[in-house]
Coordinates of C-alpha atoms and ligand atoms in Angstrom, one line a residue:
M104 CA -13.5 -15.8 -10.8
Y105 CA -13.1 -16.3 -7.5
W106 CA -10.5 -17.4 -5.0
Q107 CA -13.7 -19.0 -2.6
K108 CA -16.3 -17.7 -3.9
E109 CA -19.1 -17.9 -1.0
L110 CA -17.2 -15.9 1.2
E111 CA -16.2 -13.4 -1.5
T112 CA -20.3 -12.9 -3.0
M113 CA -21.8 -13.0 1.1
P114 CA -25.3 -11.4 0.7
R115 CA -23.8 -7.9 3.5
K116 CA -26.6 -8.9 5.6
K117 CA -25.3 -12.2 6.2
L118 CA -21.7 -10.7 6.0
E119 CA -22.2 -8.3 8.5
E120 CA -23.5 -10.8 10.9
L121 CA -20.2 -12.2 10.6
Q122 CA -18.5 -9.6 11.9
L123 CA -21.2 -9.1 14.3
E124 CA -19.7 -12.8 16.0
R125 CA -16.7 -12.2 15.3
L126 CA -15.8 -8.8 16.6
K127 CA -17.8 -10.2 19.9
C128 CA -15.1 -13.2 20.2
L129 CA -12.4 -10.7 19.2
I130 CA -12.5 -8.8 22.6
Q131 CA -13.2 -11.9 24.5
Y132 CA -10.0 -13.1 23.5
C133 CA -8.0 -9.7 24.0
I134 CA -10.1 -9.5 27.5
D135 CA -8.8 -13.3 28.0
N136 CA -5.1 -13.0 26.2
V137 CA -3.7 -10.3 26.4
P138 CA -2.7 -8.0 29.5
Y139 CA -2.3 -5.6 27.4
Y140 CA -5.2 -5.0 25.9
N141 CA -7.4 -5.8 28.5
A142 CA -6.1 -3.3 30.2
K143 CA -7.0 -0.9 27.9
L144 CA -10.5 -2.3 27.7
S145 CA -11.5 -2.8 31.1
K146 CA -10.3 1.7 31.1
A147 CA -13.0 2.1 28.8
G148 CA -15.7 -0.4 29.9
I149 CA -15.7 -2.8 26.9
T150 CA -16.4 -6.2 27.2
A151 CA -18.0 -8.6 24.7
D152 CA -21.7 -8.6 25.7
K153 CA -21.1 -4.2 25.6
I154 CA -20.9 -5.1 21.8
K155 CA -24.4 -5.6 20.3
T156 CA -24.0 -3.7 17.0
L157 CA -21.3 -3.6 14.8
S158 CA -21.5 0.6 15.4
D159 CA -21.2 -0.4 18.8
I160 CA -17.1 -0.6 17.4
Q161 CA -17.0 2.8 18.1
Y162 CA -16.5 2.8 21.9
I163 CA -13.2 0.7 22.0
P164 CA -10.2 2.0 22.1
Y165 CA -7.9 3.0 18.8
T166 CA -4.3 1.5 18.6
A167 CA -1.4 3.1 16.7
K168 CA 1.9 2.1 15.9
D169 CA 3.1 3.2 19.5
D170 CA 1.1 0.5 20.6
I171 CA 2.7 -2.2 19.3
R172 CA 6.7 -0.1 19.9
E173 CA 5.9 0.3 24.2
T174 CA 5.5 -3.5 23.7
Y175 CA 8.3 -4.7 21.9
P176 CA 9.0 -7.2 20.9
F177 CA 5.9 -9.3 21.1
G178 CA 3.7 -7.7 23.7
L179 CA 0.9 -7.9 21.8
F180 CA 1.4 -11.7 20.3
A181 CA -1.6 -13.7 22.3
V182 CA -1.0 -16.9 22.0
P183 CA 2.6 -18.4 23.7
M184 CA 5.9 -18.1 21.6
K185 CA 5.5 -21.9 21.4
Q186 CA 2.6 -21.4 18.8
I187 CA 3.7 -18.0 16.6
V188 CA 5.5 -19.6 13.4
R189 CA 6.2 -17.0 12.0
I190 CA 7.5 -13.5 12.4
H191 CA 8.1 -10.7 10.5
A192 CA 8.7 -7.0 10.7
S193 CA 8.6 -3.6 9.7
S194 CA 11.4 -1.1 9.7
G195 CA 9.5 2.3 9.4
T196 CA 12.1 5.2 10.0
T197 CA 12.4 6.1 13.4
G198 CA 13.0 3.8 16.1
K199 CA 12.9 -0.5 17.0
P200 CA 10.9 -2.1 14.5
T201 CA 7.2 -3.1 14.9
V202 CA 7.5 -6.7 15.3
V203 CA 4.3 -9.0 14.8
G204 CA 4.1 -13.4 15.0
Y205 CA 1.2 -15.9 12.8
T206 CA 0.0 -19.1 14.6
K207 CA -0.6 -22.2 12.1
N208 CA -4.3 -20.7 11.3
D209 CA -3.3 -17.2 10.6
L210 CA -0.8 -18.5 7.9
N211 CA -3.3 -20.6 6.4
N212 CA -5.9 -17.7 6.3
W213 CA -3.5 -15.1 4.3
S214 CA -2.9 -17.6 2.5
D215 CA -5.7 -17.6 1.6
L216 CA -6.5 -14.1 1.2
V217 CA -3.2 -13.4 -0.9
A218 CA -5.1 -16.3 -2.9
R219 CA -8.6 -14.4 -3.6
I220 CA -6.4 -11.3 -5.0
V221 CA -4.4 -12.5 -6.7
V222 CA -6.8 -14.6 -9.0
A223 CA -9.4 -11.3 -8.4
A224 CA -6.3 -9.6 -10.1
G225 CA -6.2 -12.3 -12.8
A226 CA -4.0 -15.3 -12.0
R227 CA -4.1 -18.1 -13.0
D228 CA -2.5 -21.3 -11.6
D229 CA -0.5 -21.9 -15.4
D230 CA 1.0 -18.4 -14.7
I231 CA 4.8 -17.7 -14.0
A232 CA 5.0 -15.2 -10.6
Q233 CA 8.4 -13.7 -10.7
I234 CA 8.1 -11.8 -7.8
S235 CA 10.5 -9.2 -7.5
F236 CA 10.1 -8.0 -3.4
G237 CA 12.7 -7.8 -1.5
Y238 CA 12.6 -11.4 0.7
G239 CA 13.2 -11.2 4.2
L240 CA 10.9 -9.2 7.3
F241 CA 9.5 -7.6 4.7
T242 CA 5.7 -9.0 4.4
G243 CA 5.4 -8.3 0.2
A244 CA 7.7 -10.6 -1.0
L245 CA 6.2 -14.2 1.2
G246 CA 2.3 -13.2 1.4
L247 CA 2.5 -13.7 -2.5
H248 CA 5.1 -15.9 -2.9
Y249 CA 2.0 -18.4 -1.0
G250 CA -1.3 -16.8 -2.0
L251 CA 0.8 -17.5 -5.8
E252 CA 1.8 -21.3 -5.0
R253 CA -1.9 -21.8 -3.2
I254 CA -3.5 -21.1 -6.8
G255 CA -1.3 -23.5 -8.2
A256 CA 1.1 -21.1 -9.9
A257 CA 4.4 -20.8 -10.4
I258 CA 7.0 -19.0 -8.4
V259 CA 10.1 -17.9 -9.2
P260 CA 11.5 -16.4 -5.7
I261 CA 14.0 -14.3 -7.2
S262 CA 13.5 -11.0 -4.7
S263 CA 14.6 -8.3 -5.4
G264 CA 17.5 -6.4 -7.1
N265 CA 20.4 -7.5 -9.3
T266 CA 18.0 -5.5 -12.1
E267 CA 19.0 -6.8 -15.8
K268 CA 19.3 -10.5 -14.3
Q269 CA 15.9 -9.4 -13.2
I270 CA 15.1 -8.9 -16.6
M271 CA 17.2 -12.0 -18.9
I272 CA 15.1 -14.7 -16.3
M273 CA 12.0 -12.6 -17.1
K274 CA 12.4 -12.8 -20.7
D275 CA 13.7 -16.7 -21.3
F276 CA 11.0 -18.2 -18.6
G277 CA 8.6 -16.6 -20.0
T278 CA 7.6 -14.4 -16.7
T279 CA 3.5 -13.7 -16.6
V280 CA 3.0 -12.5 -13.3
L281 CA 5.6 -9.4 -12.0
V282 CA 5.2 -9.1 -8.5
S283 CA 6.5 -5.8 -7.0
T284 CA 6.1 -2.0 -6.4
P285 CA 5.1 0.2 -8.6
S286 CA 8.3 2.4 -8.1
Y287 CA 10.7 -1.1 -8.9
A288 CA 8.6 -1.8 -12.0
M289 CA 9.0 1.6 -13.6
Y290 CA 12.7 1.0 -12.9
M291 CA 12.4 -2.6 -15.0
S292 CA 11.1 -1.2 -18.0
E293 CA 13.6 1.7 -18.1
V294 CA 16.4 -1.7 -17.8
A295 CA 14.8 -3.6 -20.0
A296 CA 14.9 -0.3 -22.1
D297 CA 18.9 0.4 -22.0
M298 CA 19.6 -3.8 -22.7
G299 CA 17.6 -3.8 -25.9
I300 CA 14.6 -6.0 -24.5
H301 CA 11.3 -4.5 -26.2
K302 CA 7.7 -5.9 -24.2
S303 CA 6.8 -8.3 -27.5
E304 CA 9.8 -10.3 -26.3
M305 CA 8.4 -10.8 -23.1
K306 CA 5.3 -12.5 -22.1
L307 CA 4.1 -10.3 -19.5
R308 CA 0.8 -9.9 -19.6
L309 CA -0.4 -8.8 -15.3
G310 CA 1.4 -7.0 -12.8
L311 CA 0.9 -7.9 -9.0
F312 CA 1.8 -4.3 -7.9
G313 CA 1.9 -2.5 -3.9
S314 CA 3.2 -1.6 -0.9
E315 CA 3.2 2.0 -2.4
G316 CA 0.6 4.9 -3.9
C317 CA 0.7 5.1 -7.9
T318 CA -1.2 7.6 -9.4
D319 CA -3.1 6.9 -12.4
E320 CA -0.4 8.6 -14.8
M321 CA 2.3 6.1 -13.1
R322 CA 0.4 3.4 -13.8
A323 CA -0.4 4.0 -17.4
K324 CA 3.5 4.0 -17.9
I325 CA 3.8 1.0 -16.5
E326 CA 1.2 -0.5 -18.2
E327 CA 2.7 1.3 -21.3
N328 CA 6.6 0.4 -20.7
M329 CA 5.3 -3.0 -20.2
G330 CA 2.7 -4.0 -21.9
I331 CA 1.1 -5.4 -18.5
F332 CA -2.0 -4.8 -17.2
F333 CA -1.3 -3.0 -13.9
T334 CA -3.0 -4.1 -10.2
D335 CA -3.2 -2.9 -7.0
N336 CA -3.2 -4.5 -3.7
Y337 CA -2.8 -2.8 0.1
G338 CA -2.0 -4.1 3.1
M339 CA 0.7 -3.4 5.8
S340 CA 3.1 -6.0 7.6
E341 CA 0.8 -4.7 10.9
L342 CA -2.4 -6.5 10.1
M343 CA -0.8 -9.5 7.9
G344 CA 0.6 -8.0 4.9
P345 CA -0.7 -8.5 1.2
G346 CA -4.0 -9.9 0.9
V347 CA -6.1 -6.9 3.3
A348 CA -7.7 -4.8 0.1
G349 CA -6.8 -6.5 -3.5
E350 CA -8.4 -4.4 -7.1
C351 CA -10.0 -7.7 -9.0
T352 CA -10.1 -6.4 -13.0
V353 CA -12.9 -4.1 -12.9
R354 CA -10.8 -1.6 -11.1
C355 CA -13.5 0.3 -9.3
G356 CA -11.5 0.5 -6.0
L357 CA -9.9 -2.1 -4.0
H358 CA -12.0 -4.8 -2.2
F359 CA -11.2 -5.5 1.4
A360 CA -11.5 -9.2 2.8
E361 CA -14.5 -7.9 5.2
D362 CA -14.6 -11.6 7.1
H363 CA -11.0 -11.1 8.3
F364 CA -10.6 -7.5 8.3
Y365 CA -13.8 -4.6 9.9
P366 CA -12.3 -0.7 8.6
E367 CA -13.4 2.2 9.1
I368 CA -12.2 5.3 8.4
I369 CA -12.2 8.4 10.9
N370 CA -11.0 12.1 11.4
S371 CA -7.1 12.4 12.7
S372 CA -8.7 15.1 14.3
T373 CA -11.0 14.4 16.0
L374 CA -11.2 11.0 15.8
E375 CA -14.6 10.5 15.2
V376 CA -16.1 7.4 12.6
K377 CA -17.0 9.3 9.3
D378 CA -20.5 8.9 7.5
R379 CA -19.9 5.9 5.1
G380 CA -18.3 7.4 1.7
E381 CA -16.6 10.1 3.1
E382 CA -12.5 10.5 3.5
G383 CA -10.1 10.0 5.6
E384 CA -8.2 7.4 8.2
L385 CA -8.3 4.6 7.4
V386 CA -9.0 1.8 11.0
I387 CA -8.9 -1.9 10.6
T388 CA -9.6 -3.9 13.0
T389 CA -8.4 -7.4 12.5
L390 CA -11.7 -10.4 13.5
T391 CA -9.7 -13.2 12.8
K392 CA -6.0 -13.2 14.2
E393 CA -4.9 -16.1 16.5
G394 CA -1.1 -14.6 16.5
I395 CA -1.1 -10.6 17.3
P396 CA -5.2 -9.5 16.7
M397 CA -5.3 -5.1 16.2
L398 CA -7.9 -3.9 17.8
R399 CA -9.1 -0.4 16.0
Y400 CA -5.4 -0.5 14.4
R401 CA -5.0 3.7 12.9
T402 CA -3.5 2.8 9.7
K403 CA -2.7 7.0 9.2
D404 CA -3.4 5.9 5.2
I405 CA -6.4 7.8 3.9
T406 CA -9.2 6.6 1.3
R407 CA -12.8 6.5 0.8
I408 CA -15.1 3.0 1.1
Q409 CA -17.6 2.0 -1.3
Y410 CA -20.2 -0.4 -0.2
D411 CA -22.1 -0.5 -3.4
E412 CA -21.7 -4.8 -5.1
C413 CA -19.3 -4.3 -7.7
R414 CA -19.4 -5.6 -11.0
C415 CA -17.7 -8.4 -10.3
G416 CA -20.4 -9.6 -8.6
R417 CA -17.7 -8.7 -5.0
T418 CA -19.3 -7.8 -2.9
H419 CA -17.3 -6.8 -0.2
A420 CA -17.0 -3.1 0.5
R421 CA -13.5 -1.7 -2.1
M422 CA -11.5 1.1 -0.7
E423 CA -10.0 3.8 -3.4
K424 CA -6.6 4.1 -4.0
I425 CA -5.1 5.2 -1.0
K426 CA -4.4 8.8 -1.6
G427 CA -1.5 9.8 0.9
R428 CA -0.4 8.9 4.6
S429 CA -1.8 11.9 7.0
D430 CA 1.9 11.7 8.0
D431 CA 2.9 12.0 4.1
M432 CA 1.2 15.3 3.7
L433 CA 3.9 18.1 3.8
K434 CA 3.2 21.6 5.5
I435 CA 5.3 24.2 2.7
K436 CA 4.4 27.1 4.0
G437 CA 1.1 26.5 5.2
V438 CA -0.6 24.7 2.4
N439 CA -1.3 20.6 2.3
V440 CA 0.8 18.2 -0.1
F441 CA 0.7 15.0 -1.3
P442 CA 3.5 13.4 -2.8
S443 CA 0.6 12.4 -5.1
Q444 CA -0.3 15.5 -6.4
I445 CA 3.6 16.3 -7.1
E446 CA 3.1 12.7 -9.5
S447 CA 0.1 13.6 -11.4
V448 CA 2.1 16.5 -12.7
I449 CA 5.2 15.4 -13.4
M450 CA 3.2 12.6 -15.3
T451 CA 1.3 14.4 -17.7
M452 CA 4.5 16.8 -18.8
P453 CA 5.4 16.6 -21.9
D454 CA 7.6 13.2 -23.1
S455 CA 10.9 14.8 -23.2
I456 CA 10.7 14.6 -19.0
S457 CA 11.6 10.7 -17.3
P458 CA 8.9 9.8 -15.0
N459 CA 11.9 9.4 -12.3
Y460 CA 11.3 13.2 -9.4
Q461 CA 13.1 13.9 -6.3
I462 CA 11.1 16.5 -3.8
V463 CA 13.4 18.3 -1.6
L464 CA 11.7 21.0 1.0
T465 CA 14.7 23.6 2.5
T466 CA 14.6 26.1 5.1
H467 CA 15.2 29.8 4.4
N468 CA 14.8 32.8 5.6
Y469 CA 13.1 31.0 9.0
M470 CA 11.1 30.0 5.1
D471 CA 10.0 26.4 4.2
D472 CA 11.4 25.9 0.0
I473 CA 10.2 23.3 -2.3
E474 CA 13.1 21.9 -4.6
I475 CA 11.4 19.9 -7.0
K476 CA 14.0 17.7 -8.7
V477 CA 13.1 15.8 -12.1
E478 CA 14.7 13.7 -15.0
L479 CA 15.2 14.9 -18.8
I480 CA 15.0 11.7 -21.6
D481 CA 17.2 13.0 -23.9
A482 CA 20.6 15.2 -23.0
S483 CA 20.6 16.9 -25.8
L484 CA 17.9 19.0 -24.0
L485 CA 20.6 20.4 -21.6
E486 CA 22.1 22.3 -24.8
S487 CA 19.6 24.9 -25.4
Y488 CA 18.9 27.3 -22.8
G489 CA 15.8 28.5 -24.4
E490 CA 14.3 24.5 -24.2
L491 CA 15.4 23.7 -21.4
E492 CA 13.1 27.9 -20.0
K493 CA 10.8 26.9 -21.5
L494 CA 9.9 23.2 -20.4
Q495 CA 11.1 24.5 -16.1
Q496 CA 8.4 27.2 -16.9
Q497 CA 5.8 25.2 -18.0
I498 CA 5.9 22.2 -15.3
R499 CA 6.3 25.3 -12.5
H500 CA 2.9 26.9 -14.0
K501 CA 1.3 23.4 -14.1
L502 CA 2.5 23.2 -10.2
H503 CA 1.2 26.0 -9.1
T504 CA -2.8 25.8 -10.3
I505 CA -2.8 22.4 -9.0
L506 CA -0.5 22.8 -5.5
G507 CA -0.8 26.9 -5.5
L508 CA 2.4 26.9 -3.9
D509 CA 5.1 28.4 -6.1
C510 CA 7.9 25.6 -6.1
K511 CA 11.3 25.9 -7.9
V512 CA 12.2 23.6 -11.1
T513 CA 15.6 21.5 -11.8
L514 CA 16.0 19.9 -14.4
L515 CA 18.5 17.4 -14.2
E516 CA 21.0 14.5 -16.3
P517 CA 19.1 11.6 -17.7
K518 CA 19.4 8.3 -14.7
S519 CA 21.0 11.3 -12.2
I520 CA 18.2 10.9 -9.8
E521 CA 18.2 7.4 -7.8
R522 CA 15.9 4.3 -8.3
F523 CA 14.5 2.2 -6.0
V524 CA 13.8 -1.7 -5.9
G525 CA 11.9 -1.8 -2.9
K526 CA 9.3 1.0 -2.2
A527 CA 10.5 4.9 -3.3
K528 CA 11.3 7.5 -1.3
R529 CA 11.4 10.9 -3.4
V530 CA 11.0 13.0 -0.6
I531 CA 14.1 15.1 1.2
D532 CA 12.9 17.2 4.5
Q533 CA 16.0 19.2 5.5
R534 CA 13.9 21.9 6.5
K535 CA 14.5 22.6 10.5
K536 CA 12.4 21.4 12.9
Ligands
DLL138 O1 3.6 -3.3 2.1 C1 2.1 -4.9 3.0 C2 2.3 -4.9 1.5 C3 2.8 -5.8 0.5 C4 1.1 -4.5 0.9 C5 3.5 -6.2 -0.7 C6 0.6 -4.9 -1.0 C7 2.2 -5.3 -0.7 P1 4.6 -2.2 5.9 O2 5.4 -2.4 4.5 O3 4.0 -2.6 6.6 O4 3.3 -3.6 4.5 O5 4.2 -0.9 4.6 C8 2.3 -0.3 5.5 O6 2.4 0.5 3.0 O7 0.5 1.5 5.2 C9 0.8 2.0 3.7 O8 1.0 3.3 2.9 C10 1.5 1.4 2.9 N1 1.2 0.7 1.2 C11 1.0 -0.6 1.3 N2 0.0 -1.0 0.1 C12 -0.1 0.1 -0.8 C13 -1.1 0.8 -2.1 C14 3.2 -3.3 3.3 N3 -1.6 -0.8 -2.6 C15 2.4 0.2 3.8 N4 -0.8 1.9 -1.8 C16 0.9 1.3 4.5 C17 0.0 2.5 -1.6 C18 0.2 1.4 0.3 N5 0.4 2.9 -0.2

């Protein structure tokens, strides 16, 4: 099933012609309407007619979060406020939020692009979709809301939090589609179990999950706990929000909406463009956005892109699920570690271990120390020192094999690690910088 079949299955050659045409228009649009881009492009000697092929994009300067911060709040907007009809922002960890604005056209495209990913994932007009992302400046809730509404699904705009009520509504309304972060879905399944509600009492069939990473192991657990078909979708507020890329039911990568977003993979250190199929940092150029266009925006997300046609018939390239963020990568005792590697280990441990964990980094004698806190499912294990010790060693050994690092492993009482209703924060870095 497609939402915009002709566009989603456009032959590659035609798609690339469309991208090139849009790229040229975009350059002219930025020169004419955004003084900040105008200055950057003129310094780099770029004009629209210098772009002859898609690979000429490599001569266009990158844009990064700092550029948006420098022009806070509206400096990169390309239209007068009169034409802006929505403003979103993402808070990030430091400083001022990054602010983005949408014209009526942008909102219209956004709804269609989210409609594309939800239909590709298997959502239909007779679905009841519970949106358990937090409504507000975050793009997740309103993005999925209007996309699902566009396909005719019945929206339950419950927002995040109040988890017992979420479960009650899910059961009573017969919710069929759940929209949330994977970590919140995991938490919801835990609360449902505590309330004595079994998945067979629910009508859930499809999960539209995104906004944070999730290992295959965690995905399998959520599917099992909720009796749901898990699909992943990717986006970021600077680019639009959700709707940038999403999995179809084949689930072999997330299809970009390539007629609206031009993706590249670069080497974050040398800033060179990598060959097709190689892993690196994802850079995206928005080809149609009017409110706040992005030229070669550095996402910091690490992935790789496949260009061969998918079994679903869509011709648009697919990215592998995000491996992590370049700024998420932890350097511990000189070893590069992605939190997702640790999650994979924890998820494959015996059933006595819960999927909730925390990574705590400290400095001891000028050296990094890493501690992995993991929860037990059954508190009675805490009374058996031998069993506890055995489990601890097992996890430590597996972590050592995967990471090449010796980690302290602490087993904690059930339900003692903080739960999240939005994006999970699992790394606590207390190292002296
Ligand atoms: O998280 C937009 C979104 C909302 C996407 C709902 C999907 C569903 P931001 O808050 O700006 O926007 O955060 C963007 O979140 O750079 C990634 O690091 C991470 N991220 C988003 N989706 C995924 C995903 C929204 N499917 C940042 N897998 C991005 C892994 C993701 N990471």
